[in-house]
Short mmCIF file of C-alpha atoms and ligand atoms in Angstrom, two decimals:
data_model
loop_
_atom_site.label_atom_id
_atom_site.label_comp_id
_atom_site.label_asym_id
_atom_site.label_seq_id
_atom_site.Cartn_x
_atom_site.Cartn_y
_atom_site.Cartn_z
CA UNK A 1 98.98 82.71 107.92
CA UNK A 2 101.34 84.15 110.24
CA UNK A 3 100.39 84.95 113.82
CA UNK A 4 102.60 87.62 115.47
CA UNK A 5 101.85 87.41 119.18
CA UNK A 6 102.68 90.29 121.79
CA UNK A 7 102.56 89.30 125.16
CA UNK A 8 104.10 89.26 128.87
CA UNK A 9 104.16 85.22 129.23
CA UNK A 10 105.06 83.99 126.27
CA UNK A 11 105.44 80.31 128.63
CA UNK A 12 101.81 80.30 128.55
CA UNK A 13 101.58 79.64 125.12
CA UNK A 14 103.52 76.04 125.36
CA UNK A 15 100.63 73.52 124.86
CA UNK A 16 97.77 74.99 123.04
CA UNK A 17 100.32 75.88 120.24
CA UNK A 18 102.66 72.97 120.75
CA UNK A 19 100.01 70.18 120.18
CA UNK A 20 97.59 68.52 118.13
CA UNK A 21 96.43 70.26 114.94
CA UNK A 22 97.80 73.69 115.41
CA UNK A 23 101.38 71.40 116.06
CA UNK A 24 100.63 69.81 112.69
CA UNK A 25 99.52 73.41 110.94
CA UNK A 26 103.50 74.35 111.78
CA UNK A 27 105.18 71.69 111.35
CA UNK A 28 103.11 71.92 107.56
CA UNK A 29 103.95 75.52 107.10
CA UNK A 30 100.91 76.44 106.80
CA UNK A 31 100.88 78.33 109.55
CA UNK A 32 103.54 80.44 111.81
CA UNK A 33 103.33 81.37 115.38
CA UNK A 34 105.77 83.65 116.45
CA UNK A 35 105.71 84.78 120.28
CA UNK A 36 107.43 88.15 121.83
CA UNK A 37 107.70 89.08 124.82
CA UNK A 38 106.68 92.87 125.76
CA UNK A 39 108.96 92.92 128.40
CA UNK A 40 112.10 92.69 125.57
CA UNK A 41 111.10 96.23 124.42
CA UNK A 42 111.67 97.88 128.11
CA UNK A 43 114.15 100.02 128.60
CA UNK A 44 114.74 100.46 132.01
CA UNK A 45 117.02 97.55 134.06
CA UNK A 46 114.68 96.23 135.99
CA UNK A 47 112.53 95.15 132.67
CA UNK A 48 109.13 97.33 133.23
CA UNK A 49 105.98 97.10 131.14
CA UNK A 50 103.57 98.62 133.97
CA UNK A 51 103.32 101.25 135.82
CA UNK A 52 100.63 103.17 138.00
CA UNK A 53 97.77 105.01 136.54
CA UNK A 54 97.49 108.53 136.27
CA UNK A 55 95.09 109.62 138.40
CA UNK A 56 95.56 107.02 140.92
CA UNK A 57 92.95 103.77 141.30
CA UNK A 58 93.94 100.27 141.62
CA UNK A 59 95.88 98.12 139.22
CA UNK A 60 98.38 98.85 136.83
CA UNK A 61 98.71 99.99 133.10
CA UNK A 62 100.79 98.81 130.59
CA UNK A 63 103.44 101.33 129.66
CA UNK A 64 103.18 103.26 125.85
CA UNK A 65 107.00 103.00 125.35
CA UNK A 66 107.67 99.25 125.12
CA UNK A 67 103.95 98.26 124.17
CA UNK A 68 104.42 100.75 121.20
CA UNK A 69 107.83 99.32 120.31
CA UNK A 70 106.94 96.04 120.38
CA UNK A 71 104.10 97.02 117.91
CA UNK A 72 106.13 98.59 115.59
CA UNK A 73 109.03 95.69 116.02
CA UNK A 74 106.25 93.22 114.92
CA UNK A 75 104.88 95.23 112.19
CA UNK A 76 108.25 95.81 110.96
CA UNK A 77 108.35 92.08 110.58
CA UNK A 78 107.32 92.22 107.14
CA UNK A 79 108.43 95.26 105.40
CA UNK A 80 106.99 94.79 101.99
CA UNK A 81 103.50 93.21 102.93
CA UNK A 82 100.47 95.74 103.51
CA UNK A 83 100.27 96.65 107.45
CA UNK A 84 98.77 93.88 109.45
CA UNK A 85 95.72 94.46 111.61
CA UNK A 86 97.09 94.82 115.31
CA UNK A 87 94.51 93.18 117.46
CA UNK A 88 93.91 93.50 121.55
CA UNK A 89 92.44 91.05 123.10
CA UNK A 90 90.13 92.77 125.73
CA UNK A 91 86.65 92.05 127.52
CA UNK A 92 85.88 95.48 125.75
CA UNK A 93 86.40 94.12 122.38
CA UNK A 94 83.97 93.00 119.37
CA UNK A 95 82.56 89.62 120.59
CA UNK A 96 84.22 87.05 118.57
CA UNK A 97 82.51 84.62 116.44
CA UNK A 98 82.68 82.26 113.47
CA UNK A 99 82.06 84.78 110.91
CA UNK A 100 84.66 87.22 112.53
CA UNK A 101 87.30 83.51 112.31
CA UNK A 102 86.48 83.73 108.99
CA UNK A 103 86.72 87.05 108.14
CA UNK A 104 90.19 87.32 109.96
CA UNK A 105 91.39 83.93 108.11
CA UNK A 106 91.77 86.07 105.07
CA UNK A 107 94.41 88.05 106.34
CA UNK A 108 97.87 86.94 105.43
CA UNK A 109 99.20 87.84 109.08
CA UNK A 110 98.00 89.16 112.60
CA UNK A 111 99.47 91.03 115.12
CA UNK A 112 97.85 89.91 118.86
CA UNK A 113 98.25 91.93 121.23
CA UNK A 114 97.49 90.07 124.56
CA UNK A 115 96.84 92.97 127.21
CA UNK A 116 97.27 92.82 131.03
CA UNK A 117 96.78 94.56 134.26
CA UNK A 118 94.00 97.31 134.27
CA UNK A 119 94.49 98.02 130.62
CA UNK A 120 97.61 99.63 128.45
CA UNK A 121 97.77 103.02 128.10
CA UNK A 122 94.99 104.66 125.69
CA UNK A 123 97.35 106.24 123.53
CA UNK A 124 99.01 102.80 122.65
CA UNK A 125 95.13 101.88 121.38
CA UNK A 126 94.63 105.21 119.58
CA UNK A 127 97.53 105.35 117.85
CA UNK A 128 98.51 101.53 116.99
CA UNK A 129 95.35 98.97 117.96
CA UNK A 130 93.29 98.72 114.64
CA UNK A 131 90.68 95.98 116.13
CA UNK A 132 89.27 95.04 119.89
CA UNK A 133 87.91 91.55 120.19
CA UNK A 134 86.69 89.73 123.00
CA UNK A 135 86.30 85.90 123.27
CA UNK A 136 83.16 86.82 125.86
CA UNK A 137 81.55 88.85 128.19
CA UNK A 138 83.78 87.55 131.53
CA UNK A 139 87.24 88.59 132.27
CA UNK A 140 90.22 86.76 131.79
CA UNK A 141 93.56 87.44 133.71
CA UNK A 142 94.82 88.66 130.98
CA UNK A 143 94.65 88.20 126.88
CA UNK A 144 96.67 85.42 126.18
CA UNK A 145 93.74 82.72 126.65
CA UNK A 146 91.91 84.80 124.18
CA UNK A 147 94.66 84.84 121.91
CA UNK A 148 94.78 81.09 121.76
CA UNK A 149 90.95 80.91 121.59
CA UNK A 150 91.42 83.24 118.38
CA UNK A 151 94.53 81.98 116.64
CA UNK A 152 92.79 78.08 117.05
CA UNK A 153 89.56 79.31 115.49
CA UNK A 154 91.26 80.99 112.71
CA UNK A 155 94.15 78.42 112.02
CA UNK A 156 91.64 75.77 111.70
CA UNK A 157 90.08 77.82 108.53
CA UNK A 158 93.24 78.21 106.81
CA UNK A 159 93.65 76.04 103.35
CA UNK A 160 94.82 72.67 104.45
CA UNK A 161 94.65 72.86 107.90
CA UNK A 162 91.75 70.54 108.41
CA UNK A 163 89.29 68.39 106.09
CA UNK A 164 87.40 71.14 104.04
CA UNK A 165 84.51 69.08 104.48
CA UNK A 166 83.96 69.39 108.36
CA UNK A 167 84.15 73.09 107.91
CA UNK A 168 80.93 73.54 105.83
CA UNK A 169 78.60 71.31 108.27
CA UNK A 170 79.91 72.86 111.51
CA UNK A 171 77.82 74.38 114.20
CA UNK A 172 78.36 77.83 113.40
CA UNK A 173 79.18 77.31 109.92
CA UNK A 174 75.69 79.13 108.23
CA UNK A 175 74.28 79.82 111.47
CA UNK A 176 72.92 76.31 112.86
CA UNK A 177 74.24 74.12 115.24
CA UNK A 178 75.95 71.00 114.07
CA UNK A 179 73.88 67.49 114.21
CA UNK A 180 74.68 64.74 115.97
CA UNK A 181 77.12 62.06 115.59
CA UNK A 182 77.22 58.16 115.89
CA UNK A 183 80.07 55.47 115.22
CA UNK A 184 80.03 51.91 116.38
CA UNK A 185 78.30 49.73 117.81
CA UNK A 186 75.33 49.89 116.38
CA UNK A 187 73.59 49.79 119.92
CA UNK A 188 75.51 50.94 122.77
CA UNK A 189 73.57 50.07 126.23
CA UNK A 190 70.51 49.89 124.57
CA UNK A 191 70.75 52.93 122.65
CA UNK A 192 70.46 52.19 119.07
CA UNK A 193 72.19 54.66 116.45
CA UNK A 194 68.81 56.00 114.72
CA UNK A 195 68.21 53.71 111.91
CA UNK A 196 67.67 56.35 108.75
CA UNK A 197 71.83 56.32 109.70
CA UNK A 198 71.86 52.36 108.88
CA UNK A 199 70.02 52.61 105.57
CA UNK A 200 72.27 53.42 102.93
CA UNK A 201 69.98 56.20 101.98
CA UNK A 202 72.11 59.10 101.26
CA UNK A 203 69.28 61.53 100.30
CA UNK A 204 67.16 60.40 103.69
CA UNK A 205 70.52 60.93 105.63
CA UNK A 206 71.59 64.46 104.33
CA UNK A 207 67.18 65.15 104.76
CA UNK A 208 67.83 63.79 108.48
CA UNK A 209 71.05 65.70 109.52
CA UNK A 210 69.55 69.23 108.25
CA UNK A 211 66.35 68.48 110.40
CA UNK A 212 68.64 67.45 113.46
CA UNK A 213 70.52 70.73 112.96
CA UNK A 214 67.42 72.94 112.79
CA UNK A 215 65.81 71.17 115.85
CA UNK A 216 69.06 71.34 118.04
CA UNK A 217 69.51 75.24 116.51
CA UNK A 218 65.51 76.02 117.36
CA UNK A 219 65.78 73.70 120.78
CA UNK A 220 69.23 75.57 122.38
CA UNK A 221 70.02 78.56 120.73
CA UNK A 222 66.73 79.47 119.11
CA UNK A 223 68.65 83.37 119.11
CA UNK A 224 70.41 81.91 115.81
CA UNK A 225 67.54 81.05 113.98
CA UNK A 226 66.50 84.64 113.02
CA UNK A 227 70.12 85.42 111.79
CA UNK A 228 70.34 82.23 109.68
CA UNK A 229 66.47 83.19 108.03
CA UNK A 230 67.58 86.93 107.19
CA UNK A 231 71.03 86.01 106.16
CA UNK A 232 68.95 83.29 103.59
CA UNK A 233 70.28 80.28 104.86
CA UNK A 234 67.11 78.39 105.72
CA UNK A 235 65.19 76.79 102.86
CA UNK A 236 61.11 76.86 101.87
CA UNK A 237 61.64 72.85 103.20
CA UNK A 238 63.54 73.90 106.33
CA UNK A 239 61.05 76.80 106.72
CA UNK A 240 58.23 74.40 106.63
CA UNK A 241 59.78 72.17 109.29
CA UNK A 242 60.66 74.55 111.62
CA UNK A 243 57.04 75.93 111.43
CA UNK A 244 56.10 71.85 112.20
CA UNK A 245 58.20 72.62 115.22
CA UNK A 246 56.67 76.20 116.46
CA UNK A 247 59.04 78.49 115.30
CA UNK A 248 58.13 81.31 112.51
CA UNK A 249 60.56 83.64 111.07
N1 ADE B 1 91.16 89.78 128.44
C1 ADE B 1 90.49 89.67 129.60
N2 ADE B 1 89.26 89.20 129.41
C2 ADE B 1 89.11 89.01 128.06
C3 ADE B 1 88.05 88.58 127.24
N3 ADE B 1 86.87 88.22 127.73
N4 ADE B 1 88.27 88.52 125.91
C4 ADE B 1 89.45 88.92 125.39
N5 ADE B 1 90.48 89.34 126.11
C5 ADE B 1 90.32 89.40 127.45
#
């Protein structure tokens, strides 16, 4: 997966990229993060990206002529591939979630666009922007924490980037939370580690861990619950514990 990133502070970018797994997920080659900076597409001396609005109002707007170029640049990247979706990152986006990660983590490249000031310049979003996605309904100085939010949700679901195996058990994953961990010691200031964990059961374990999920799910986002039951991911035996609990579809 290649990640094609358009933004005004590239600098910002050192540390979320540069570390941990994402560090790994290069160094692999399984994925690429390549920054630009807007600002390399001006064409005036002084560097300009923004200007005032039309109309007047306060803040600025990020100029068509080098946001467009810098678009085109990127897509131009890879000539013989399909185009790749050009995304801004903007509170007025789709809200992002897990199934949007995953749905995004097909695509063999994305172009981010990280926007800034008021806004860019409509035309730029008519004419290039093919998706809008917000990480949440707050605002953010600008799009580049929302880039990083993205690309580290989606790297994390390309092949070989982590363990398959936490993927499918994940909060999020089919629409429950995740259950709750232990490691040692056994007892930890007189909390023991719940003892179906101890037993060596694997059936009683797996039995335990889907009831933990669907009491946390029901317990702090019971908003998910109706989403996982129409999408058919709760079972008659989930169904029947939930309904132990209060909750009917
Ligand atoms: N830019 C500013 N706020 C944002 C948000 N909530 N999501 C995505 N991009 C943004």
């Amino acid at each position: 997966m290649i990640f094609d990133v358009l933004t005004l502070f590239p600098a910002m970018f050192s540390g979320p990229t540069t570390e941990s797994i994402l560090k790994r997920a290069q160094q692999a080659g399984l994925i690429t993060i390549r920054l630009h900076n807007i600002r390399d597409w001006a064409t005036d001396r002084h560097r300009t990206a923004d200007d005032a609005p039309y109309g007047g109002g306060a803040g600025m707007v990020m100029k068509a002529v080098p946001l467009a170029a810098a678009i085109r640049a990127a897509l131009a990247l890879e000539p013989k591939a399909p185009p790749a979706p050009v995304i801004l990152l903007s509170p007025d986006g789709t809200p992002f979630t897990q199934a949007l990660a995953h749905e995004l983590a097909q695509q063999p490249r994305l172009v981010l666009l990280c926007g800034h000031y008021e806004g860019l310049d409509e035309r730029v979003r008519e004419a290039l922007v093919t998706h809008e996605v917000s990480i949440g309904d707050y605002v953010l100085t600008g799009g580049e924490l929302a880039a990083m939010v993205l690309i580290d949700a989606v790297a994390r679901l390309c092949p070989g980037v982590i363990d398959a195996a936490s993927i499918s058990e994940e909060s999020h994953s089919d629409g429950l939370l995740e259950y709750p961990h232990y490691t040692r010691p056994a007892v930890w200031e007189e909390r023991p580690v719940p003892p179906v964990l101890l037993s060596g059961h694997h059936g009683e374990v797996a039995r335990w861990r889907r009831e933990e999920r669907l009491r946390r799910t029901l317990a702090r986002r019971p908003d998910l619950l109706p989403h996982a039951y129409v999408a058919g991911q709760l079972s008659q035996a989930d169904l029947r514990f939930l309904a132990e609990l209060g909750w009917m579809p």
